[in-house]
Amino acid sequence: MAAVVALFPFGVNAQFMMFGSGNRASQDSLRKIAAADYADMLSKVGVEQTRGGRQPNSQDESKHPNYDELTANPYPFYPDPLVTENGKKVRNARMWYKVRRPEIVRLFEEHVYGRIPDNVPGVTWEVTNEEHKDFGGTPVVVRYLKGVVDNSICPSITVEIQANVVYPDNGSTKLPVIIEFGFGGGDPTRSFGNQKSWQQMVIERGWAAATINPSSIQADAGSGLTSGIIGLCNKGQFRQPTDWGSLRAWGWGLSRLIDYFETDKTFDATKCAIEGVSRYGKASLVAMAFEERIAAGFIASSGKAGAAGWRRDCGESIGNIISSEEYHWVCGNLIKYGADPLTENDIPVDQHELIALCAPRACFISTGSWNGDKWQDVVGSFISASKASPVYELLGYKGVGTDLFPGMDNGLMDGRLTYRQHHGGHEAGPNWPYFLDFFEREVVR
Ligand code: GCU
């Protein structure tokens, strides 16, 4: 506690009050709000100091990330997704759904991502604008949406979810929908030079392409945890250690968008996919794991807290995720595992089990090239897919089919769970056509 007291001699709440609401605050005061929130959480979980994250630019070489495969597996034993907490082997689908899956859900909620509270208010969707236009030679409808959250429990906090959807203007109904965690405000038909946008690829296949703006659900910063949907449910107070972080909040917002698609026969909400890159790759995997209506996921370059295992030592580390810059993505309890005496090896789950929660739905784990995407641990993401595969197999589907890393541009694409490392960098780009083929085969049929 000493460090916390020194930073905030007036007490955490007094500091928070001094900086008021996030809207008018300067960058500096936002940082102070985040520091107060972070300090409050450290004291709640009883951590004085974390071990710190990897720092590629540090003068101190011992802080650099590891990229040597020979030393990347300091903790080679991962929890078995098919053994229950009391040591019983999961032998069939019934036991998976009745016993083991709920155990894994509970462990992720308790130790990694936090729980969605029982009192989350409802959302009312409005169409704010609708346009008919040409999109690369195809007539389309672009619909802009706003999901207004009922804030009667705390009227000073407003949450309005921004989303849009573009679809072929030909009267078709029951369209599959590919949804991206991205930036909801812009025109989804804007062009990027000669390169086809993902929306254009989706439209050419005759489906709908939607974007949801995560920051309109929950800010991507610790300073925002007392506002957004998390702050609204806590009536402006700091979080408790098992309260949800931004990743789960973004997933909650996506679930509400799926509710909207369920109300309009233009769309087939049973055929929707989520895609995201980097932090939004993490969000996509978290959303898909917990929301069983999501039929497919394109999980791109998601790294730690996404597809890459905590037990791996390659690129970013748990220390980065639980730092004051990123801890808002997860629940407070995760901080304990990045501070002595606990280690990553003490986390009672690992990320292959998050992928396993997606089973048997169509999940595509995507990474970029070794150099372009190394911070996000391309091999670790594959290892998680490989270790999740037995759950797909138990449920009667093929997983990635091997535990040997396949190398670049050599996708393991036959199963319901797939892995492909593309030649590009930290992006989804080159894997889009592969994902859309996979979605067509496994979901649209
Ligand atoms: C950082 C962070 C990653 C994250 C990325 C991003 O690099 O360590 O975990 O994926 O930011 O989202 O941009």
XYZ file of C-alpha atoms and ligand atoms in Angstrom, residues 220 277-282 301-305 316-317 320-321 326 329 375-376 426, ligand 1:
34
model
C -10.529 1.755 -24.045
C -7.679 -7.405 -34.895
C -5.298 -7.045 -31.951
C -7.235 -5.791 -28.891
C -10.381 -6.292 -30.964
C -9.121 -9.783 -31.807
C -9.091 -10.440 -28.066
C -3.508 -11.181 -34.162
C -5.113 -11.316 -30.734
C -2.024 -12.083 -28.598
C -2.118 -12.289 -24.803
C -5.643 -12.174 -23.349
C 4.068 -9.373 -24.689
C 3.506 -10.772 -21.202
C 1.795 -5.721 -20.097
C -1.871 -6.697 -19.872
C -4.220 -2.223 -20.311
C -9.419 -4.952 -20.584
C 4.673 -9.315 -30.206
C 1.340 -11.205 -30.386
C -0.253 -7.174 -37.553
C -0.473 -3.545 -27.446
C -0.820 -4.684 -26.544
C -1.480 -5.800 -27.309
C -2.604 -5.297 -28.175
C -2.176 -4.124 -29.009
C -3.314 -3.433 -29.757
O 0.549 -3.942 -28.305
O 0.288 -5.179 -25.831
O -1.957 -6.762 -26.401
O -3.091 -6.333 -28.974
O -1.592 -3.143 -28.201
O -4.464 -3.743 -29.603
O -3.045 -2.519 -30.500
